[in-house]
């Protein structure tokens, strides 16, 4: 408690000191405004158009900036920071190529509704539109993948713009907001007056639901014989995990959580059916297909969840709870739409919620299926299986770590075999499927959660896309534990080429990849390698006991596939079970 009081007092003193009206540069206004928004850490990379901003950081003890080794590393780190903290992630890059290097990360955050404020520099206002050196229309380029964007033309507008950007990013359906600042605006001086009020015409997200719609849902539950809940990332983003647990326990409705919803409901709960969709559990998929009532809570009916839309949940009345009205009815016809923040909706629903009395037989059937159809794989005493590695990591961390992943087979194995106890413990690129996301997002997660264990699970392909960020782990002693499941191949592409393209393997061989242990050591990070179970246990134990960052390369079977699998274009009950068949 004493530490909290000291921090609070220090924070109050900082606010008082930097809020005083004073004539300062646009760059100083930016830094002060970020501090007033409660920003604790900014990830970035300097360049000509942001030199005034970086000059303002010089000898500034209040401002914490982490120099990444690539702009994509900066934005993925900011993303991981936001996903695992609930705060707005912030990154800075220069104009032209610096700004365009952020595009993949902006799209990643946009698809997954992650709140970011992305700050870019631009050429002098007088040069905009002249194809000046390192000029790019970054607001135009990113228009489809930002929630909103600003090109600041006047230094007096900066305090308002920054305050609005944070408000927009972190309210309603959350997402990235871009602020583009020309070099002359960052250099210009004006009287700084902090902005604390927000008034944006036309922007007023609906938070509280229409109670009549909630009552319709409750009545549907009373009438349902085969109800199921599909919970998504909206549960996590709204902080509604406790309300969701209460709702499930009151109604006794079985629940499945999407890839981004993992952690939003405790995996050990008897009514949890696992993850649905292309690589989901048998029981989750079959239950969705048999349900007569489907309550979607904060998920967007992604195609990896629904499979063939015309055959998805064919018998179900659909309830869709979402803060974004544009999502409701977009992919799946909805009988009972409920617009509002998930937390607020569930708080209202819990006042009315009753047990689904007609679903007793259904619950028994579903839970019996869950017991009969767990995830399965053929273990080996001679080869290291990736599923076994994930199970070992789960066992040794008690399910309490923050886990980030890259994209591919390892991502699905992590989602299947690591069981999460609490929300904001899982960061993965769901909508865009961005390779290179896993490792730098773990850096941001560790910066946001210095007292928690952060494990980054990667493939040998994605790891090489942002491996240069090992440098900042070493320099700043960021104790991320980096796992590389090395199968010497682009695993998910190989799996599709095997199962769908009749073993026509094309350009997937990664045998020329570096020695990851030596690569880690070259950056000053401890490296370990394992090729069998005994080595794996020892290497992981050594990495866990090491106080700083560590890389553990697990050399796994090249030809292992992720099962179950729903072939693209199929319905989610058309599952290839693989080893479980």
Coordinates of C-alpha atoms in Angstrom, one line a residue:
X1 CA 0.0 0.0 0.0
X2 CA 2.9 2.4 0.8
X3 CA 4.3 1.9 -2.7
X4 CA 0.9 2.8 -4.2
X5 CA 0.7 6.0 -2.2
X6 CA 4.2 7.0 -3.3
X7 CA 3.4 6.4 -7.0
X8 CA 0.1 8.3 -6.6
X9 CA 1.9 11.2 -5.0
X10 CA 4.6 11.2 -7.7
X11 CA 2.0 11.0 -10.4
X12 CA 0.2 14.0 -8.9
X13 CA 3.4 16.0 -8.7
X14 CA 4.2 15.2 -12.4
X15 CA 0.7 16.3 -13.5
X16 CA 0.9 19.5 -11.6
X17 CA 4.4 20.3 -13.0
X18 CA 3.7 19.6 -16.7
X19 CA 0.2 21.1 -16.7
X20 CA 1.3 24.6 -16.0
X21 CA 0.5 27.0 -19.0
X22 CA 3.8 27.6 -20.8
X23 CA 5.0 28.5 -24.3
X24 CA 6.7 25.3 -25.6
X25 CA 7.2 23.5 -28.9
X26 CA 4.8 21.1 -30.5
X27 CA 7.2 18.3 -29.7
X28 CA 7.1 19.3 -26.0
X29 CA 3.3 19.5 -26.2
X30 CA 3.2 16.0 -27.6
X31 CA 5.4 14.5 -24.8
X32 CA 3.5 16.4 -22.1
X33 CA 0.1 15.3 -23.5
X34 CA 1.2 11.7 -23.6
X35 CA 2.3 11.8 -20.0
X36 CA -1.0 13.4 -19.0
X37 CA -2.8 10.5 -20.7
X38 CA -1.0 8.2 -18.4
X39 CA 1.4 6.8 -21.0
X40 CA 4.1 4.8 -19.3
X41 CA 6.1 3.6 -22.2
X42 CA 6.5 4.5 -25.9
X43 CA 8.1 2.2 -28.5
X44 CA 9.7 3.9 -31.5
X45 CA 12.4 4.6 -34.1
X46 CA 13.6 8.1 -35.0
X47 CA 14.2 9.7 -38.3
X48 CA 14.4 13.1 -40.0
X49 CA 10.7 14.1 -39.7
X50 CA 10.6 13.4 -36.0
X51 CA 13.9 14.8 -34.9
X52 CA 12.3 17.7 -33.0
X53 CA 10.2 15.1 -31.1
X54 CA 13.2 13.0 -30.2
X55 CA 15.2 16.1 -29.3
X56 CA 12.5 16.9 -26.8
X57 CA 13.0 13.5 -25.2
X58 CA 16.7 14.2 -24.6
X59 CA 17.4 14.3 -20.9
X60 CA 13.7 14.1 -20.1
X61 CA 13.5 11.9 -17.0
X62 CA 9.7 11.6 -17.1
X63 CA 9.4 10.1 -20.6
X64 CA 10.2 6.4 -21.2
X65 CA 11.0 5.5 -24.8
X66 CA 12.1 2.1 -26.0
X67 CA 14.2 2.1 -29.2
X68 CA 13.3 -1.0 -31.2
X69 CA 15.3 -2.2 -34.1
X70 CA 12.4 -2.0 -36.7
X71 CA 9.2 0.0 -36.8
X72 CA 7.2 -3.2 -37.1
X73 CA 8.8 -4.3 -33.8
X74 CA 7.7 -1.1 -32.3
X75 CA 4.1 -1.3 -33.2
X76 CA 3.8 -5.0 -32.3
X77 CA 5.3 -4.2 -29.0
X78 CA 2.8 -1.4 -28.4
X79 CA 0.1 -3.9 -29.4
X80 CA 1.2 -6.5 -26.9
X81 CA 1.4 -3.8 -24.3
X82 CA -2.2 -2.8 -25.0
X83 CA -3.7 -6.4 -25.2
X84 CA -2.2 -7.5 -21.9
X85 CA -2.7 -4.3 -19.9
X86 CA -6.0 -2.8 -21.1
X87 CA -4.2 0.5 -21.7
X88 CA -3.6 2.3 -25.0
X89 CA -0.3 1.3 -26.7
X90 CA 1.8 4.0 -28.2
X91 CA 4.4 4.0 -30.9
X92 CA 6.3 6.6 -32.9
X93 CA 7.9 6.5 -36.3
X94 CA 9.3 9.0 -38.9
X95 CA 7.7 9.8 -42.2
X96 CA 7.8 7.9 -45.5
X97 CA 9.3 4.4 -45.0
X98 CA 9.2 4.7 -41.2
X99 CA 5.5 5.3 -41.4
X100 CA 4.8 2.6 -44.0
X101 CA 6.7 0.1 -42.0
X102 CA 3.9 0.5 -39.4
X103 CA 1.1 -0.5 -41.8
X104 CA 1.1 -4.2 -41.1
X105 CA 1.0 -3.6 -37.3
X106 CA -1.8 -1.0 -37.7
X107 CA -3.9 -3.5 -39.7
X108 CA -3.1 -6.2 -37.1
X109 CA -4.5 -4.0 -34.3
X110 CA -7.5 -2.9 -36.4
X111 CA -8.6 -6.4 -37.2
X112 CA -8.4 -7.4 -33.5
X113 CA -9.8 -4.2 -32.0
X114 CA -6.7 -3.2 -30.1
X115 CA -6.4 0.4 -28.8
X116 CA -3.3 2.1 -30.2
X117 CA -2.2 5.7 -30.8
X118 CA 0.2 5.7 -33.7
X119 CA 2.3 8.8 -34.1
X120 CA 4.1 9.5 -37.3
X121 CA 6.2 12.5 -38.5
X122 CA 5.7 14.0 -41.9
X123 CA 7.6 16.5 -44.1
X124 CA 7.1 20.2 -43.7
X125 CA 3.5 21.3 -44.3
X126 CA 4.7 23.4 -47.2
X127 CA 6.1 20.3 -48.9
X128 CA 3.1 18.0 -48.5
X129 CA 1.9 16.9 -51.9
X130 CA 5.2 17.6 -53.7
X131 CA 6.7 14.1 -53.4
X132 CA 9.4 15.5 -51.1
X133 CA 12.1 13.3 -49.7
X134 CA 10.5 10.6 -47.4
X135 CA 7.0 11.9 -48.0
X136 CA 4.1 9.4 -47.9
X137 CA 0.4 10.0 -47.5
X138 CA 0.2 7.9 -44.4
X139 CA -3.3 9.1 -43.4
X140 CA -4.5 8.1 -46.9
X141 CA -2.6 4.8 -46.9
X142 CA -4.0 3.7 -43.5
X143 CA -7.6 5.0 -43.9
X144 CA -9.1 1.5 -44.2
X145 CA -7.2 0.2 -41.2
X146 CA -7.5 3.0 -38.6
X147 CA -10.5 3.9 -36.5
X148 CA -9.6 7.5 -37.1
X149 CA -6.6 9.6 -38.3
X150 CA -5.4 13.1 -37.9
X151 CA -3.1 15.3 -40.0
X152 CA -2.2 18.1 -37.6
X153 CA -1.7 21.4 -39.5
X154 CA -1.7 23.7 -36.6
X155 CA 0.4 23.4 -33.4
X156 CA -2.5 24.8 -31.3
X157 CA -4.6 21.7 -32.2
X158 CA -2.1 19.2 -30.8
X159 CA -3.4 19.0 -27.2
X160 CA -7.0 18.5 -28.4
X161 CA -6.0 16.0 -31.1
X162 CA -4.0 13.8 -28.7
X163 CA -6.7 13.8 -26.1
X164 CA -9.3 12.9 -28.7
X165 CA -7.1 10.2 -30.2
X166 CA -6.9 8.4 -26.8
X167 CA -10.6 8.7 -26.3
X168 CA -11.4 7.3 -29.7
X169 CA -8.9 4.5 -29.5
X170 CA -10.1 3.2 -26.1
X171 CA -13.9 3.6 -26.3
X172 CA -16.6 1.9 -28.3
X173 CA -15.1 -0.8 -30.5
X174 CA -11.4 -0.1 -29.7
X175 CA -8.8 0.3 -32.4
X176 CA -5.8 2.2 -33.7
X177 CA -5.8 6.0 -34.2
X178 CA -3.1 7.7 -36.2
X179 CA -1.7 11.2 -35.6
X180 CA 0.5 12.5 -38.4
X181 CA 2.6 15.6 -37.4
X182 CA 4.5 17.6 -40.0
X183 CA 8.0 18.6 -39.0
X184 CA 7.2 22.4 -38.8
X185 CA 4.3 21.7 -36.5
X186 CA 6.5 19.7 -34.1
X187 CA 9.0 22.7 -34.2
X188 CA 6.4 25.5 -33.8
X189 CA 5.8 27.0 -30.4
X190 CA 2.6 28.0 -28.6
X191 CA 1.0 28.3 -25.2
X192 CA 0.4 24.8 -23.9
X193 CA -3.0 24.3 -22.1
X194 CA -3.9 20.7 -21.4
X195 CA -7.3 19.5 -22.7
X196 CA -9.4 17.4 -20.4
X197 CA -12.8 17.5 -22.1
X198 CA -13.9 15.5 -25.2
X199 CA -16.7 16.5 -27.5
X200 CA -16.7 14.8 -30.9
X201 CA -19.7 15.4 -33.0
X202 CA -21.1 12.1 -34.4
X203 CA -19.1 9.9 -32.1
X204 CA -21.1 8.6 -29.2
X205 CA -20.8 4.8 -28.9
X206 CA -23.7 2.9 -27.3
X207 CA -22.6 1.5 -23.9
X208 CA -25.8 0.6 -22.1
X209 CA -28.1 -1.9 -23.9
X210 CA -31.8 -1.7 -24.6
X211 CA -33.3 -3.6 -21.7
X212 CA -36.2 -4.9 -23.8
X213 CA -33.6 -6.7 -26.0
X214 CA -31.9 -8.2 -23.0
X215 CA -35.3 -9.4 -21.8
X216 CA -35.9 -11.1 -25.2
X217 CA -32.6 -12.9 -24.7
X218 CA -33.7 -14.1 -21.2
X219 CA -37.0 -15.3 -22.6
X220 CA -35.2 -17.2 -25.4
X221 CA -33.0 -18.9 -22.8
X222 CA -36.1 -20.0 -20.9
X223 CA -37.5 -21.6 -24.1
X224 CA -34.2 -23.1 -25.3
X225 CA -33.5 -26.9 -25.2
X226 CA -30.0 -26.7 -26.7
X227 CA -28.4 -23.3 -25.9
X228 CA -24.7 -22.4 -26.3
X229 CA -22.6 -19.3 -25.7
X230 CA -19.9 -18.2 -28.1
X231 CA -17.7 -15.7 -26.3
X232 CA -15.1 -13.6 -28.1
X233 CA -12.4 -11.0 -27.6
X234 CA -15.0 -8.4 -26.6
X235 CA -15.3 -10.1 -23.2
X236 CA -11.6 -9.5 -22.6
X237 CA -11.5 -6.0 -24.0
X238 CA -14.5 -4.8 -21.9
X239 CA -13.2 -6.5 -18.7
X240 CA -16.4 -8.6 -18.5
X241 CA -14.8 -11.9 -17.4
X242 CA -16.4 -11.9 -14.0
X243 CA -19.8 -11.0 -15.4
X244 CA -19.5 -13.7 -18.0
X245 CA -18.7 -16.3 -15.4
X246 CA -21.7 -15.2 -13.3
X247 CA -24.0 -15.4 -16.4
X248 CA -22.8 -18.9 -17.3
X249 CA -23.2 -20.1 -13.7
X250 CA -26.7 -18.6 -13.4
X251 CA -27.9 -19.9 -16.8
X252 CA -25.9 -23.2 -16.8
X253 CA -25.3 -22.8 -20.5
X254 CA -22.3 -24.5 -22.1
X255 CA -19.7 -22.0 -23.4
X256 CA -17.1 -22.0 -26.1
X257 CA -14.5 -19.2 -26.5
X258 CA -12.9 -18.0 -29.7
X259 CA -9.2 -17.6 -30.3
X260 CA -9.2 -14.0 -29.1
X261 CA -11.6 -14.9 -26.3
X262 CA -9.2 -17.4 -24.6
X263 CA -8.8 -16.4 -21.0
X264 CA -12.1 -14.5 -20.9
X265 CA -13.6 -17.6 -19.3
X266 CA -11.7 -20.0 -17.0
X267 CA -10.5 -23.1 -18.9
X268 CA -11.0 -25.3 -15.9
X269 CA -14.7 -24.6 -15.7
X270 CA -16.8 -27.7 -16.3
X271 CA -19.1 -25.9 -18.8
X272 CA -16.2 -24.7 -21.0
X273 CA -16.1 -26.6 -24.3
X274 CA -12.8 -25.2 -25.6
X275 CA -12.2 -23.2 -28.8
X276 CA -14.5 -23.6 -31.8
X277 CA -13.7 -23.3 -35.5
X278 CA -11.2 -24.6 -38.0
X279 CA -8.9 -26.0 -35.3
X280 CA -11.4 -26.1 -32.5
X281 CA -12.7 -29.0 -30.3
X282 CA -15.0 -31.6 -31.6
X283 CA -17.5 -30.8 -28.9
X284 CA -17.5 -27.0 -29.4
X285 CA -18.1 -27.4 -33.2
X286 CA -20.7 -30.1 -32.9
X287 CA -22.6 -28.2 -30.2
X288 CA -22.7 -25.1 -32.3
X289 CA -24.2 -27.1 -35.2
X290 CA -26.8 -28.7 -33.0
X291 CA -27.8 -25.7 -30.9
X292 CA -31.3 -24.2 -31.0
X293 CA -30.0 -20.9 -29.3
X294 CA -26.6 -19.4 -29.9
X295 CA -25.7 -16.4 -27.8
X296 CA -22.7 -14.5 -29.3
X297 CA -21.0 -12.3 -26.7
X298 CA -18.4 -10.0 -28.2
X299 CA -17.3 -12.1 -31.2
X300 CA -17.6 -11.2 -34.9
X301 CA -18.5 -14.5 -36.5
X302 CA -15.1 -14.8 -38.2
X303 CA -14.9 -17.3 -41.1
X304 CA -12.4 -19.4 -39.1
X305 CA -15.1 -19.9 -36.5
X306 CA -18.2 -20.3 -38.8
X307 CA -16.7 -22.2 -41.7
X308 CA -19.2 -22.3 -44.5
X309 CA -21.7 -19.6 -43.5
X310 CA -24.7 -21.2 -45.2
X311 CA -24.2 -24.3 -43.0
X312 CA -23.3 -22.6 -39.7
X313 CA -25.5 -23.2 -36.7
X314 CA -28.4 -24.2 -39.0
X315 CA -30.9 -24.8 -36.2
X316 CA -30.1 -21.9 -33.9
X317 CA -31.9 -18.6 -33.0
X318 CA -29.0 -16.1 -32.9
X319 CA -28.5 -13.5 -30.2
X320 CA -25.6 -11.2 -30.9
X321 CA -24.1 -8.9 -28.2
X322 CA -21.6 -6.4 -29.6
X323 CA -20.6 -2.8 -29.1
X324 CA -20.2 -2.3 -32.8
X325 CA -23.7 -2.3 -34.5
X326 CA -22.0 -2.9 -37.9
X327 CA -21.0 -6.4 -36.8
X328 CA -24.5 -7.5 -35.9
X329 CA -26.1 -9.2 -38.9
X330 CA -23.0 -8.6 -41.1
X331 CA -22.1 -12.3 -41.5
X332 CA -24.9 -14.3 -39.7
X333 CA -28.6 -13.4 -39.6
X334 CA -29.4 -12.2 -36.0
X335 CA -32.9 -12.5 -34.4
X336 CA -32.0 -10.7 -31.2
X337 CA -29.5 -7.9 -31.6
X338 CA -28.1 -6.3 -28.5
X339 CA -25.9 -3.3 -29.0
X340 CA -23.8 -2.2 -26.0
X341 CA -20.6 -2.8 -24.1
X342 CA -20.3 -6.5 -23.1
X343 CA -19.7 -5.7 -19.5
X344 CA -22.8 -3.4 -19.3
X345 CA -25.0 -5.9 -21.2
X346 CA -24.0 -8.8 -18.9
X347 CA -24.5 -6.7 -15.8
X348 CA -28.1 -6.0 -17.0
X349 CA -28.6 -9.6 -18.0
X350 CA -27.4 -11.0 -14.7
X351 CA -30.2 -9.2 -12.9
X352 CA -32.6 -11.2 -15.0
X353 CA -30.7 -14.4 -15.7
X354 CA -32.3 -17.8 -14.9
X355 CA -31.2 -21.3 -15.2
X356 CA -31.9 -22.9 -18.7
X357 CA -34.3 -25.4 -17.2
X358 CA -35.2 -27.1 -20.5
X359 CA -31.5 -27.8 -21.3
X360 CA -30.7 -30.4 -18.6
X361 CA -30.5 -33.2 -21.1
X362 CA -28.5 -31.1 -23.5
X363 CA -25.9 -30.2 -20.8
X364 CA -25.4 -33.9 -20.0
X365 CA -25.0 -34.7 -23.7
X366 CA -22.5 -31.9 -24.3
X367 CA -20.4 -32.6 -21.2
X368 CA -20.3 -36.3 -22.0
X369 CA -19.0 -35.4 -25.5
X370 CA -16.4 -33.2 -24.0
X371 CA -15.1 -36.1 -21.9
X372 CA -15.0 -38.4 -24.8
X373 CA -13.4 -36.1 -27.3
X374 CA -10.4 -34.2 -25.9
X375 CA -7.6 -33.0 -28.1
X376 CA -5.4 -35.9 -28.9
X377 CA -2.0 -36.6 -30.5
X378 CA 0.3 -39.5 -30.9
X379 CA 3.2 -38.9 -28.5
X380 CA 6.7 -40.2 -29.2
X381 CA 9.7 -41.3 -27.2
X382 CA 12.1 -40.7 -30.1
X383 CA 10.8 -37.4 -31.5
X384 CA 9.9 -34.2 -29.7
X385 CA 6.2 -33.4 -30.4
X386 CA 5.2 -29.8 -30.3
X387 CA 1.9 -30.5 -28.5
X388 CA 3.9 -32.1 -25.7
X389 CA 6.2 -29.1 -25.5
X390 CA 3.1 -26.8 -25.0
X391 CA 1.7 -29.1 -22.4
X392 CA 5.0 -29.0 -20.5
X393 CA 5.1 -25.2 -20.6
X394 CA 1.5 -25.1 -19.3
X395 CA 2.4 -27.6 -16.5
X396 CA 5.5 -25.7 -15.4
X397 CA 3.8 -22.3 -15.4
X398 CA 0.5 -23.5 -13.8
X399 CA -1.3 -21.7 -16.6
X400 CA -0.4 -18.4 -15.1
X401 CA 1.9 -17.0 -17.7
X402 CA 1.2 -14.4 -20.3
X403 CA 1.6 -16.2 -23.6
X404 CA 2.1 -14.5 -26.9
X405 CA 2.3 -16.3 -30.2
X406 CA 3.3 -15.8 -33.8
X407 CA 1.1 -17.3 -36.5
X408 CA 0.9 -20.8 -37.8
X409 CA 0.8 -24.3 -36.4
X410 CA 2.5 -23.4 -33.1
X411 CA -0.2 -20.7 -32.6
X412 CA -3.0 -23.3 -32.9
X413 CA -1.1 -25.8 -30.7
X414 CA -0.7 -23.1 -28.0
X415 CA -4.4 -22.3 -28.2
X416 CA -5.3 -25.9 -27.9
X417 CA -2.9 -27.1 -25.2
X418 CA -2.2 -24.1 -23.0
X419 CA -5.1 -23.6 -20.6
X420 CA -5.6 -20.0 -19.4
X421 CA -6.8 -19.1 -15.9
X422 CA -7.4 -15.4 -16.4
X423 CA -8.0 -12.7 -19.0
X424 CA -5.3 -10.6 -20.7
X425 CA -2.9 -13.6 -20.6
X426 CA -3.0 -14.3 -24.3
X427 CA -1.8 -12.1 -27.2
X428 CA -2.0 -13.4 -30.8
X429 CA -2.8 -12.0 -34.2
X430 CA -6.2 -13.4 -34.9
X431 CA -7.9 -11.5 -37.7
X432 CA -4.9 -10.6 -39.9
X433 CA -2.7 -13.6 -39.0
X434 CA 0.5 -11.6 -38.9
X435 CA 3.8 -13.4 -38.9
X436 CA 6.4 -11.5 -36.9
X437 CA 3.9 -10.5 -34.3
X438 CA 4.7 -13.0 -31.5
X439 CA 8.1 -12.0 -30.2
X440 CA 7.9 -8.2 -30.2
X441 CA 4.3 -8.3 -28.7
X442 CA 5.9 -10.3 -25.8
X443 CA 8.3 -7.4 -25.2
X444 CA 5.3 -5.0 -24.9
X445 CA 3.5 -7.5 -22.7
X446 CA 6.5 -7.7 -20.4
X447 CA 6.9 -4.0 -20.2
X448 CA 3.2 -3.7 -19.2
X449 CA 3.5 -6.6 -16.7
X450 CA 7.0 -6.5 -15.2
X451 CA 6.0 -8.9 -12.4
X452 CA 4.5 -11.6 -14.6
X453 CA 6.2 -14.4 -16.5
X454 CA 5.8 -13.8 -20.3
X455 CA 6.4 -16.6 -22.7
X456 CA 6.6 -16.0 -26.4
X457 CA 5.8 -19.1 -28.6
X458 CA 7.0 -18.9 -32.1
X459 CA 7.8 -20.9 -35.2
X460 CA 11.1 -20.8 -36.9
X461 CA 9.6 -18.8 -39.8
X462 CA 7.9 -16.0 -37.9
X463 CA 10.8 -15.7 -35.4
X464 CA 13.1 -14.6 -38.2
X465 CA 10.8 -11.7 -39.2
X466 CA 11.5 -9.7 -36.0
X467 CA 14.4 -11.5 -34.4
X468 CA 16.4 -8.3 -34.4
X469 CA 14.3 -7.2 -31.3
X470 CA 16.4 -9.6 -29.3
X471 CA 18.8 -6.7 -29.0
X472 CA 16.4 -4.6 -26.9
X473 CA 15.7 -7.6 -24.6
X474 CA 19.4 -7.9 -23.9
X475 CA 20.0 -4.1 -23.5
X476 CA 17.0 -3.5 -21.3
X477 CA 17.1 -6.9 -19.5
X478 CA 13.5 -7.7 -20.5
X479 CA 13.1 -11.2 -19.2
X480 CA 10.9 -12.7 -21.9
X481 CA 11.2 -16.5 -22.4
X482 CA 11.2 -17.1 -26.2
X483 CA 10.1 -20.5 -27.4
X484 CA 10.9 -21.6 -30.9
X485 CA 9.2 -24.7 -32.2
X486 CA 11.6 -25.4 -35.0
X487 CA 10.3 -27.9 -37.6
X488 CA 12.5 -26.4 -40.4
X489 CA 9.5 -25.7 -42.5
X490 CA 6.6 -23.3 -43.0
X491 CA 4.4 -25.7 -41.1
X492 CA 0.9 -24.5 -41.7
X493 CA 1.5 -23.9 -45.4
X494 CA 3.1 -27.4 -45.6
X495 CA 0.0 -28.9 -43.9
X496 CA -2.3 -27.3 -46.4
X497 CA -0.1 -28.4 -49.3
X498 CA -0.2 -31.9 -47.9
X499 CA -3.9 -32.2 -47.2
X500 CA -5.4 -29.9 -49.9
X501 CA -2.8 -29.7 -52.7
X502 CA -2.0 -33.4 -52.8
X503 CA 1.5 -33.2 -51.3
X504 CA 2.7 -30.6 -53.9
X505 CA 5.2 -28.9 -51.5
X506 CA 6.2 -25.5 -52.9
X507 CA 8.8 -23.1 -51.4
X508 CA 8.3 -24.0 -47.7
X509 CA 11.7 -25.4 -46.8
X510 CA 13.4 -23.3 -44.0
X511 CA 16.4 -25.6 -43.6
X512 CA 18.7 -22.7 -44.2
X513 CA 17.6 -20.9 -41.0
X514 CA 20.2 -19.8 -38.5
X515 CA 21.4 -21.6 -35.4
X516 CA 18.9 -19.9 -33.0
X517 CA 21.1 -20.5 -30.0
X518 CA 24.0 -18.8 -31.6
X519 CA 21.7 -16.0 -32.9
X520 CA 20.5 -15.4 -29.4
X521 CA 24.0 -15.4 -28.0
X522 CA 25.1 -13.0 -30.7
X523 CA 22.6 -10.5 -29.3
X524 CA 23.7 -11.2 -25.7
X525 CA 20.7 -13.4 -24.8
X526 CA 21.0 -16.9 -23.3
X527 CA 20.2 -19.7 -25.7
X528 CA 19.2 -23.3 -25.2
X529 CA 18.3 -26.2 -27.5
X530 CA 16.4 -29.4 -27.0
X531 CA 15.8 -32.4 -29.3
X532 CA 14.1 -34.9 -26.9
X533 CA 12.0 -34.8 -23.8
X534 CA 14.9 -35.0 -21.3
X535 CA 16.7 -32.2 -23.0
X536 CA 13.5 -30.2 -23.3
X537 CA 12.7 -30.4 -19.5
X538 CA 16.3 -29.4 -18.7
X539 CA 16.5 -26.6 -21.2
X540 CA 13.1 -25.1 -20.1
X541 CA 14.0 -25.4 -16.5
X542 CA 17.3 -23.6 -17.1
X543 CA 15.5 -20.8 -19.1
X544 CA 12.9 -20.4 -16.4
X545 CA 15.6 -20.1 -13.7
X546 CA 17.6 -17.6 -15.7
X547 CA 16.8 -14.1 -14.5
X548 CA 17.0 -12.4 -17.9
X549 CA 15.7 -13.1 -21.4
X550 CA 16.2 -16.5 -22.8
X551 CA 15.6 -18.3 -26.1
X552 CA 14.8 -22.0 -26.1
X553 CA 14.8 -23.9 -29.4
X554 CA 12.8 -27.1 -29.4
X555 CA 13.6 -29.1 -32.5
X556 CA 10.3 -30.8 -33.3
X557 CA 8.9 -33.2 -35.9
X558 CA 8.7 -31.7 -39.4
X559 CA 5.6 -33.5 -40.6
X560 CA 3.3 -32.9 -37.6
X561 CA -0.1 -31.5 -38.4
X562 CA -2.6 -29.6 -36.3
X563 CA -5.8 -31.5 -35.7
X564 CA -8.8 -31.3 -35.7
X565 CA -9.0 -29.3 -38.9
X566 CA -12.0 -28.1 -40.9
X567 CA -11.1 -27.8 -44.6
X568 CA -11.7 -24.3 -46.0
X569 CA -15.1 -24.2 -47.6
X570 CA -16.5 -26.9 -45.3
X571 CA -19.0 -26.6 -42.4
X572 CA -17.5 -26.8 -39.0
X573 CA -18.9 -30.3 -38.3
X574 CA -16.9 -31.6 -41.3
X575 CA -13.8 -32.1 -39.2
X576 CA -10.6 -34.0 -40.1
X577 CA -9.7 -35.5 -36.7
X578 CA -6.2 -36.8 -37.7
X579 CA -4.6 -38.6 -34.8
X580 CA -7.9 -38.7 -32.9
X581 CA -9.8 -40.6 -35.6

